[in-house]
PDB file of C-alpha atoms in Angstrom:
ATOM      1  CA  CYS A   1       0.124 134.698 140.094  1.00 46.00           C
ATOM      2  CA  ARG A   2      -2.569 132.245 141.213  1.00 47.00           C
ATOM      3  CA  GLN A   3      -1.903 133.509 144.754  1.00 47.00           C
ATOM      4  CA  LEU A   4      -3.767 136.690 143.768  1.00 42.00           C
ATOM      5  CA  PHE A   5      -6.934 134.593 144.004  1.00 43.00           C
ATOM      6  CA  ARG A   6      -6.281 133.181 147.471  1.00 46.00           C
ATOM      7  CA  SER A   7      -8.647 133.592 150.402  1.00 45.00           C
ATOM      8  CA  PRO A   8      -9.187 137.169 151.708  1.00 46.00           C
ATOM      9  CA  SER A   9      -8.131 135.875 155.111  1.00 46.00           C
ATOM     10  CA  MET A  10      -4.507 135.623 153.926  1.00 47.00           C
ATOM     11  CA  PRO A  11      -2.299 138.304 155.526  1.00 46.00           C
ATOM     12  CA  SER A  12      -1.900 141.372 153.340  1.00 45.00           C
ATOM     13  CA  SER A  13       1.870 141.161 153.847  1.00 44.00           C
ATOM     14  CA  VAL A  14       1.856 138.005 151.753  1.00 44.00           C
ATOM     15  CA  ILE A  15      -0.276 139.468 148.984  1.00 42.00           C
ATOM     16  CA  ARG A  16       1.443 142.875 148.689  1.00 43.00           C
ATOM     17  CA  PRO A  17       4.822 141.685 147.344  1.00 42.00           C
ATOM     18  CA  ILE A  18       3.049 139.762 144.601  1.00 43.00           C
ATOM     19  CA  LEU A  19       1.092 142.807 143.562  1.00 42.00           C
ATOM     20  CA  LYS A  20       4.240 144.873 143.389  1.00 45.00           C
ATOM     21  CA  ARG A  21       5.997 142.253 141.269  1.00 46.00           C
ATOM     22  CA  ILE A  22       3.460 142.415 138.461  1.00 46.00           C
ATOM     23  CA  GLU A  23       3.362 146.256 138.386  1.00 50.00           C
ATOM     24  CA  ARG A  24       5.309 147.836 135.546  1.00 50.00           C
ATOM     25  CA  PRO A  25       6.997 151.256 135.518  1.00 49.00           C
ATOM     26  CA  GLN A  26       4.732 153.921 134.084  1.00 53.00           C
ATOM     27  CA  ASP A  27       7.302 155.027 131.550  1.00 49.00           C
ATOM     28  CA  ARG A  28       7.130 151.567 129.924  1.00 49.00           C
ATOM     29  CA  ASP A  29       3.327 151.494 129.821  1.00 51.00           C
ATOM     30  CA  THR A  30       2.871 153.826 126.884  1.00 49.00           C
ATOM     31  CA  PRO A  31      -0.343 153.382 124.913  1.00 49.00           C
ATOM     32  CA  VAL A  32       1.559 151.937 121.939  1.00 48.00           C
ATOM     33  CA  LYS A  33       3.492 149.381 123.997  1.00 47.00           C
ATOM     34  CA  THR A  34       0.405 148.432 125.972  1.00 46.00           C
ATOM     35  CA  LYS A  35      -1.455 147.793 122.731  1.00 46.00           C
ATOM     36  CA  ARG A  36       1.433 145.692 121.396  1.00 47.00           C
ATOM     37  CA  ARG A  37       1.527 143.570 124.545  1.00 47.00           C
ATOM     38  CA  LYS A  38      -2.189 142.802 124.205  1.00 46.00           C
ATOM     39  CA  SER A  39      -1.772 141.758 120.587  1.00 45.00           C
ATOM     40  CA  VAL A  40       1.254 139.519 121.167  1.00 46.00           C
ATOM     41  CA  ALA A  41       0.563 136.243 123.024  1.00 47.00           C
ATOM     42  CA  GLY A  42       3.079 134.098 124.778  1.00 48.00           C
ATOM     43  CA  THR A  43       4.699 136.049 127.582  1.00 47.00           C
ATOM     44  CA  PRO A  44       4.755 133.845 130.675  1.00 47.00           C
ATOM     45  CA  GLY A  45       3.545 136.480 133.090  1.00 47.00           C
ATOM     46  CA  GLU A  46       0.531 137.422 130.998  1.00 44.00           C
ATOM     47  CA  GLU A  47      -0.474 133.782 130.361  1.00 43.00           C
ATOM     48  CA  ALA A  48      -0.307 132.917 134.059  1.00 42.00           C
ATOM     49  CA  ALA A  49      -2.337 135.953 135.044  1.00 42.00           C
ATOM     50  CA  ALA A  50      -4.958 135.364 132.351  1.00 43.00           C
ATOM     51  CA  GLU A  51      -5.455 131.667 133.072  1.00 43.00           C
ATOM     52  CA  PRO A  52      -7.526 131.958 136.283  1.00 41.00           C
ATOM     53  CA  VAL A  53      -9.689 134.676 134.722  1.00 42.00           C
ATOM     54  CA  ALA A  54     -10.517 132.416 131.768  1.00 38.00           C
ATOM     55  CA  ARG A  55     -11.510 129.584 134.099  1.00 42.00           C
ATOM     56  CA  LEU A  56     -13.840 131.836 136.061  1.00 39.00           C
ATOM     57  CA  LEU A  57     -15.542 133.021 132.896  1.00 37.00           C
ATOM     58  CA  ARG A  58     -16.072 129.474 131.653  1.00 41.00           C
ATOM     59  CA  SER A  59     -17.704 128.348 134.890  1.00 38.00           C
ATOM     60  CA  ARG A  60     -20.073 131.308 134.826  1.00 41.00           C
ATOM     61  CA  SER A  61     -21.188 130.526 131.276  1.00 47.00           C
ATOM     62  CA  TYR A  62     -23.226 127.476 132.404  1.00 48.00           C
ATOM     63  CA  CYS A  63     -26.724 128.254 133.589  1.00 54.00           C
ATOM     64  CA  HIS A  64     -28.736 125.883 135.807  1.00 53.00           C
ATOM     65  CA  GLU A  65     -30.631 124.398 132.845  1.00 64.00           C
ATOM     66  CA  GLU A  66     -27.418 123.679 130.927  1.00 55.00           C
ATOM     67  CA  ILE A  67     -25.903 121.877 133.924  1.00 50.00           C
ATOM     68  CA  GLU A  68     -29.013 119.695 134.209  1.00 55.00           C
ATOM     69  CA  ASN A  69     -28.765 118.851 130.511  1.00 61.00           C
ATOM     70  CA  LEU A  70     -25.118 117.869 130.876  1.00 50.00           C
ATOM     71  CA  LEU A  71     -25.942 115.546 133.765  1.00 48.00           C
ATOM     72  CA  ALA A  72     -28.901 114.047 131.926  1.00 52.00           C
ATOM     73  CA  ASN A  73     -26.728 113.204 128.916  1.00 54.00           C
ATOM     74  CA  ASP A  74     -23.925 111.568 130.918  1.00 47.00           C
ATOM     75  CA  HIS A  75     -25.189 107.993 130.561  1.00 46.00           C
ATOM     76  CA  ARG A  76     -21.714 106.569 131.201  1.00 50.00           C
ATOM     77  CA  GLU A  77     -21.452 107.776 134.770  1.00 82.00           C
ATOM     78  CA  LEU A  78     -24.979 108.278 136.131  1.00 95.00           C
ATOM     79  CA  ILE A  79     -27.634 105.702 136.948  1.00 97.00           C
ATOM     80  CA  GLY A  80     -30.888 105.491 135.008  1.00 97.00           C
ATOM     81  CA  ASP A  81     -32.699 108.346 136.747  1.00 96.00           C
ATOM     82  CA  PHE A  82     -29.568 110.558 136.641  1.00 96.00           C
ATOM     83  CA  SER A  83     -29.699 111.082 140.404  1.00 95.00           C
ATOM     84  CA  LYS A  84     -26.232 109.770 141.270  1.00 95.00           C
ATOM     85  CA  ALA A  85     -23.221 107.839 139.995  1.00 96.00           C
ATOM     86  CA  TYR A  86     -23.059 104.040 139.792  1.00 97.00           C
ATOM     87  CA  VAL A  87     -21.948 102.543 143.089  1.00 97.00           C
ATOM     88  CA  LEU A  88     -20.161  99.525 141.566  1.00 97.00           C
ATOM     89  CA  GLN A  89     -17.079  99.688 139.400  1.00 96.00           C
ATOM     90  CA  THR A  90     -17.963  98.549 135.887  1.00 97.00           C
ATOM     91  CA  VAL A  91     -16.002  96.822 133.129  1.00 97.00           C
ATOM     92  CA  GLU A  92     -16.379  96.688 129.362  1.00 95.00           C
ATOM     93  CA  GLY A  93     -18.786  94.091 128.035  1.00 95.00           C
ATOM     94  CA  LYS A  94     -20.353  92.837 124.839  1.00 94.00           C
ATOM     95  CA  HIS A  95     -23.213  95.356 124.806  1.00 95.00           C
ATOM     96  CA  GLN A  96     -22.079  98.961 125.069  1.00 94.00           C
ATOM     97  CA  ASP A  97     -25.436 100.223 126.341  1.00 94.00           C
ATOM     98  CA  LEU A  98     -25.306  98.029 129.462  1.00 97.00           C
ATOM     99  CA  LYS A  99     -23.233  98.189 132.640  1.00 97.00           C
ATOM    100  CA  TYR A 100     -21.148  95.088 133.350  1.00 98.00           C
ATOM    101  CA  ILE A 101     -19.475  94.061 136.593  1.00 98.00           C
ATOM    102  CA  SER A 102     -16.744  91.467 137.088  1.00 98.00           C
ATOM    103  CA  PRO A 103     -17.128  88.262 139.137  1.00 98.00           C
ATOM    104  CA  GLU A 104     -14.831  89.860 141.730  1.00 98.00           C
ATOM    105  CA  MET A 105     -17.213  92.800 142.085  1.00 98.00           C
ATOM    106  CA  MET A 106     -20.126  90.401 142.461  1.00 98.00           C
ATOM    107  CA  VAL A 107     -18.348  88.692 145.368  1.00 98.00           C
ATOM    108  CA  ALA A 108     -17.673  92.079 146.955  1.00 98.00           C
ATOM    109  CA  VAL A 109     -21.426  92.700 146.937  1.00 98.00           C
ATOM    110  CA  LEU A 110     -22.216  89.200 148.249  1.00 97.00           C
ATOM    111  CA  THR A 111     -19.780  89.582 151.149  1.00 97.00           C
ATOM    112  CA  GLY A 112     -21.322  92.885 152.268  1.00 96.00           C
ATOM    113  CA  GLN A 113     -18.539  95.238 151.249  1.00 97.00           C
ATOM    114  CA  PHE A 114     -21.144  97.724 149.970  1.00 97.00           C
ATOM    115  CA  SER A 115     -23.670  97.243 152.775  1.00 96.00           C
ATOM    116  CA  SER A 116     -23.354 100.878 153.838  1.00 96.00           C
ATOM    117  CA  LEU A 117     -24.612 101.961 150.402  1.00 97.00           C
ATOM    118  CA  ILE A 118     -26.716  99.044 149.150  1.00 98.00           C
ATOM    119  CA  GLU A 119     -29.767  97.892 151.089  1.00 97.00           C
ATOM    120  CA  SER A 120     -30.885  95.194 148.677  1.00 97.00           C
ATOM    121  CA  CYS A 121     -29.203  93.411 145.771  1.00 98.00           C
ATOM    122  CA  VAL A 122     -31.433  91.288 143.537  1.00 98.00           C
ATOM    123  CA  ILE A 123     -29.491  88.720 141.494  1.00 98.00           C
ATOM    124  CA  VAL A 124     -31.643  87.620 138.561  1.00 98.00           C
ATOM    125  CA  ASP A 125     -30.566  84.267 137.071  1.00 98.00           C
ATOM    126  CA  CYS A 126     -32.074  84.242 133.581  1.00 98.00           C
ATOM    127  CA  ARG A 127     -31.077  80.652 132.782  1.00 98.00           C
ATOM    128  CA  TYR A 128     -33.616  77.876 132.399  1.00 97.00           C
ATOM    129  CA  PRO A 129     -34.754  76.057 135.572  1.00 97.00           C
ATOM    130  CA  TYR A 130     -32.731  72.897 134.931  1.00 97.00           C
ATOM    131  CA  GLU A 131     -29.583  75.035 134.650  1.00 98.00           C
ATOM    132  CA  TYR A 132     -30.438  76.924 137.838  1.00 98.00           C
ATOM    133  CA  GLU A 133     -31.157  73.690 139.739  1.00 97.00           C
ATOM    134  CA  GLY A 134     -27.814  72.291 138.631  1.00 98.00           C
ATOM    135  CA  GLY A 135     -25.957  75.131 140.374  1.00 98.00           C
ATOM    136  CA  HIS A 136     -26.494  78.857 140.932  1.00 98.00           C
ATOM    137  CA  ILE A 137     -25.148  81.857 142.860  1.00 98.00           C
ATOM    138  CA  LYS A 138     -26.397  81.891 146.448  1.00 98.00           C
ATOM    139  CA  GLY A 139     -29.379  84.141 146.866  1.00 97.00           C
ATOM    140  CA  ALA A 140     -30.133  84.416 143.139  1.00 98.00           C
ATOM    141  CA  VAL A 141     -33.731  84.175 141.945  1.00 98.00           C
ATOM    142  CA  ASN A 142     -34.527  82.180 138.809  1.00 98.00           C
ATOM    143  CA  LEU A 143     -36.565  84.335 136.395  1.00 98.00           C
ATOM    144  CA  PRO A 144     -36.127  82.873 132.909  1.00 96.00           C
ATOM    145  CA  LEU A 145     -39.200  84.417 131.275  1.00 96.00           C
ATOM    146  CA  GLU A 146     -40.227  88.030 130.818  1.00 96.00           C
ATOM    147  CA  ARG A 147     -43.522  87.494 132.619  1.00 95.00           C
ATOM    148  CA  ASP A 148     -41.580  86.044 135.572  1.00 96.00           C
ATOM    149  CA  VAL A 149     -39.324  89.044 135.983  1.00 97.00           C
ATOM    150  CA  GLU A 150     -42.183  91.493 135.443  1.00 96.00           C
ATOM    151  CA  GLU A 151     -44.195  89.761 138.155  1.00 97.00           C
ATOM    152  CA  PHE A 152     -41.278  89.654 140.599  1.00 98.00           C
ATOM    153  CA  LEU A 153     -39.801  93.137 140.101  1.00 98.00           C
ATOM    154  CA  LEU A 154     -42.473  95.431 138.690  1.00 96.00           C
ATOM    155  CA  LYS A 155     -45.830  94.283 140.021  1.00 95.00           C
ATOM    156  CA  LYS A 156     -44.754  95.293 143.518  1.00 96.00           C
ATOM    157  CA  PRO A 157     -41.439  97.192 143.227  1.00 97.00           C
ATOM    158  CA  ILE A 158     -38.792  96.723 145.900  1.00 97.00           C
ATOM    159  CA  VAL A 159     -38.325  99.984 147.818  1.00 95.00           C
ATOM    160  CA  PRO A 160     -35.471 100.539 150.303  1.00 94.00           C
ATOM    161  CA  PHE A 161     -36.471 101.221 153.905  1.00 94.00           C
ATOM    162  CA  ASP A 162     -33.520 103.613 154.174  1.00 95.00           C
ATOM    163  CA  ALA A 163     -33.917 106.302 151.499  1.00 92.00           C
ATOM    164  CA  SER A 164     -30.164 106.960 151.542  1.00 94.00           C
ATOM    165  CA  LYS A 165     -29.432 103.410 150.389  1.00 97.00           C
ATOM    166  CA  ARG A 166     -29.955 101.699 147.053  1.00 97.00           C
ATOM    167  CA  VAL A 167     -31.667  98.722 145.487  1.00 98.00           C
ATOM    168  CA  ILE A 168     -29.585  97.287 142.660  1.00 98.00           C
ATOM    169  CA  VAL A 169     -30.373  94.466 140.224  1.00 98.00           C
ATOM    170  CA  ILE A 170     -27.735  92.208 138.648  1.00 98.00           C
ATOM    171  CA  PHE A 171     -28.685  90.015 135.685  1.00 98.00           C
ATOM    172  CA  HIS A 172     -26.833  87.013 134.325  1.00 98.00           C
ATOM    173  CA  CYS A 173     -27.300  83.844 132.315  1.00 98.00           C
ATOM    174  CA  GLU A 174     -24.799  81.180 131.311  1.00 98.00           C
ATOM    175  CA  PHE A 175     -22.420  83.519 129.476  1.00 98.00           C
ATOM    176  CA  SER A 176     -24.300  86.825 129.968  1.00 98.00           C
ATOM    177  CA  SER A 177     -24.274  87.114 126.222  1.00 96.00           C
ATOM    178  CA  GLU A 178     -27.956  87.032 125.224  1.00 96.00           C
ATOM    179  CA  ARG A 179     -30.549  86.073 127.851  1.00 97.00           C
ATOM    180  CA  GLY A 180     -29.189  88.208 130.702  1.00 98.00           C
ATOM    181  CA  PRO A 181     -28.682  91.382 128.636  1.00 98.00           C
ATOM    182  CA  ARG A 182     -32.068  90.934 126.954  1.00 97.00           C
ATOM    183  CA  MET A 183     -33.822  90.662 130.311  1.00 98.00           C
ATOM    184  CA  CYS A 184     -31.950  93.701 131.629  1.00 98.00           C
ATOM    185  CA  ARG A 185     -33.195  95.771 128.701  1.00 98.00           C
ATOM    186  CA  PHE A 186     -36.727  94.431 129.147  1.00 98.00           C
ATOM    187  CA  VAL A 187     -36.849  95.547 132.790  1.00 98.00           C
ATOM    188  CA  ARG A 188     -35.577  99.014 131.909  1.00 98.00           C
ATOM    189  CA  GLU A 189     -38.118  99.358 129.099  1.00 98.00           C
ATOM    190  CA  LYS A 190     -41.063  98.300 131.293  1.00 98.00           C
ATOM    191  CA  ASP A 191     -39.794 100.422 134.170  1.00 98.00           C
ATOM    192  CA  ARG A 192     -39.691 103.491 131.934  1.00 98.00           C
ATOM    193  CA  ALA A 193     -43.197 102.797 130.700  1.00 97.00           C
ATOM    194  CA  CYS A 194     -44.740 102.841 134.184  1.00 95.00           C
ATOM    195  CA  ASN A 195     -42.893 105.909 135.495  1.00 97.00           C
ATOM    196  CA  GLU A 196     -42.719 109.563 134.609  1.00 97.00           C
ATOM    197  CA  TYR A 197     -39.337 110.235 132.979  1.00 96.00           C
ATOM    198  CA  PRO A 198     -36.675 110.098 134.325  1.00 96.00           C
ATOM    199  CA  ASN A 199     -38.002 108.346 137.455  1.00 97.00           C
ATOM    200  CA  LEU A 200     -37.449 104.594 137.756  1.00 98.00           C
ATOM    201  CA  HIS A 201     -38.143 101.862 140.281  1.00 98.00           C
ATOM    202  CA  TYR A 202     -34.764 100.298 139.455  1.00 98.00           C
ATOM    203  CA  PRO A 203     -32.371 102.957 138.117  1.00 98.00           C
ATOM    204  CA  GLU A 204     -29.263 100.870 138.824  1.00 98.00           C
ATOM    205  CA  LEU A 205     -29.021  97.726 136.667  1.00 98.00           C
ATOM    206  CA  TYR A 206     -25.923  95.600 136.024  1.00 98.00           C
ATOM    207  CA  VAL A 207     -24.982  92.500 134.043  1.00 98.00           C
ATOM    208  CA  LEU A 208     -22.480  89.969 135.402  1.00 98.00           C
ATOM    209  CA  LYS A 209     -19.754  89.716 132.791  1.00 98.00           C
ATOM    210  CA  GLY A 210     -19.053  86.141 131.689  1.00 98.00           C
ATOM    211  CA  GLY A 211     -22.183  84.874 133.435  1.00 98.00           C
ATOM    212  CA  TYR A 212     -22.307  81.786 135.615  1.00 98.00           C
ATOM    213  CA  ARG A 213     -19.790  80.055 133.343  1.00 98.00           C
ATOM    214  CA  GLU A 214     -17.064  82.501 134.380  1.00 98.00           C
ATOM    215  CA  PHE A 215     -18.211  82.975 137.975  1.00 98.00           C
ATOM    216  CA  PHE A 216     -18.457  79.323 139.051  1.00 98.00           C
ATOM    217  CA  PRO A 217     -14.826  78.151 138.510  1.00 98.00           C
ATOM    218  CA  GLN A 218     -13.486  81.086 140.547  1.00 97.00           C
ATOM    219  CA  TYR A 219     -16.042  81.250 143.366  1.00 98.00           C
ATOM    220  CA  GLN A 220     -17.608  77.826 143.891  1.00 98.00           C
ATOM    221  CA  SER A 221     -18.110  78.534 147.599  1.00 98.00           C
ATOM    222  CA  HIS A 222     -20.650  81.212 146.627  1.00 98.00           C
ATOM    223  CA  CYS A 223     -22.700  78.717 144.590  1.00 98.00           C
ATOM    224  CA  GLU A 224     -25.304  76.127 145.567  1.00 98.00           C
ATOM    225  CA  PRO A 225     -25.140  73.350 144.756  1.00 97.00           C
ATOM    226  CA  GLN A 226     -21.478  73.703 143.898  1.00 97.00           C
ATOM    227  CA  ASP A 227     -21.897  72.544 140.336  1.00 98.00           C
ATOM    228  CA  TYR A 228     -22.420  73.835 136.807  1.00 98.00           C
ATOM    229  CA  ARG A 229     -25.008  72.497 134.365  1.00 97.00           C
ATOM    230  CA  PRO A 230     -24.692  73.947 130.842  1.00 97.00           C
ATOM    231  CA  MET A 231     -27.688  74.883 128.735  1.00 96.00           C
ATOM    232  CA  HIS A 232     -26.821  72.265 126.101  1.00 95.00           C
ATOM    233  CA  HIS A 233     -26.691  69.369 128.529  1.00 95.00           C
ATOM    234  CA  GLU A 234     -27.341  65.990 126.940  1.00 93.00           C
ATOM    235  CA  ASP A 235     -29.919  65.023 129.571  1.00 93.00           C
ATOM    236  CA  PHE A 236     -32.063  68.138 129.167  1.00 94.00           C
ATOM    237  CA  LYS A 237     -32.626  68.526 125.430  1.00 94.00           C
ATOM    238  CA  GLU A 238     -36.390  68.357 125.804  1.00 94.00           C
ATOM    239  CA  ASP A 239     -36.363  70.977 128.588  1.00 93.00           C
ATOM    240  CA  LEU A 240     -34.281  73.246 126.391  1.00 93.00           C
ATOM    241  CA  ARG A 241     -36.731  72.930 123.505  1.00 93.00           C
ATOM    242  CA  LYS A 242     -39.705  73.599 125.790  1.00 91.00           C
ATOM    243  CA  PHE A 243     -38.284  76.737 127.387  1.00 88.00           C
ATOM    244  CA  ARG A 244     -37.062  78.133 124.082  1.00 87.00           C
ATOM    245  CA  LEU A 245     -40.629  77.920 122.797  1.00 89.00           C
ATOM    246  CA  LYS A 246     -41.892  79.709 125.920  1.00 83.00           C
ATOM    247  CA  SER A 247     -39.274  82.443 125.530  1.00 78.00           C
ATOM    248  CA  ARG A 248     -40.594  83.281 122.099  1.00 72.00           C
TER     249      ARG A 248
END
C-alpha cells in the first residue's frame, strides 16, 4: 500500500492495479459494516494504509519554532552554538556534561584525517609546566592557569579563514579527571559571557579521555620529548605546591 504514495512520474499502469486491489464491492460497504470496520482495529490492509497517513500528519504538526527548540535542546548531538553536529566521534567519560574523545581519535586529528573539516585544532595541556616539559603531545600549548587560557583563547579568538571549516579545542591534563575538565568548563563559561546566546567563539570543545597518562604509552611517537613526568614526581614537590597555590 505504500506504493500509493510513490512519485507521480510512476506509470499509471503500475498504480492502477493497486488501487483496484483495495476497492471493496459496494454490496459489502453498507453503512453498518463500514462503521464496524472503523471501530475494529487490527486488519492488515487497514493498518498498512493508515500508517503513511499517520506519519504525514505527525511531520506537519511541528512548526518552525518547535523544530528550532528541538535542535536547541539536543545537547548530546549538536555543538555549543547548535549550528551543526560534532565532527569527532565521542566516548563516555567521567563528566556527563563534557564531550570526550579517545586517544585513537586524537591521533586521527593529529595525522590530518579531518583536515577537510577542521582548519585548526588547539590542544590545551592543562598540566603544570614541569609535567609539560617532561613530555607532551606534539603541538600542544601549556595553559595551566585560567588567566593563561583566557589570554590565549579569548583575548583574540581564533577564527577560521575558511568559514566552512571548524576550530576545535581539546583539553587534557594527566588523567583528564579534574584540571582538564575544569578548564574546559571555564572556557565555555567565559565564552558564553562575551557572546550573545547561543553564539560562541569556540562551540566545539572536547576532553581527551584518560589524559596524557593514557595517551603516552600508546602513541609515544606523537609526544615530545618521548617521556612522561607525573604530577607527583619526587623531584618537583616544591613546583607542585607553588602551582597549586596559583590555581586557587
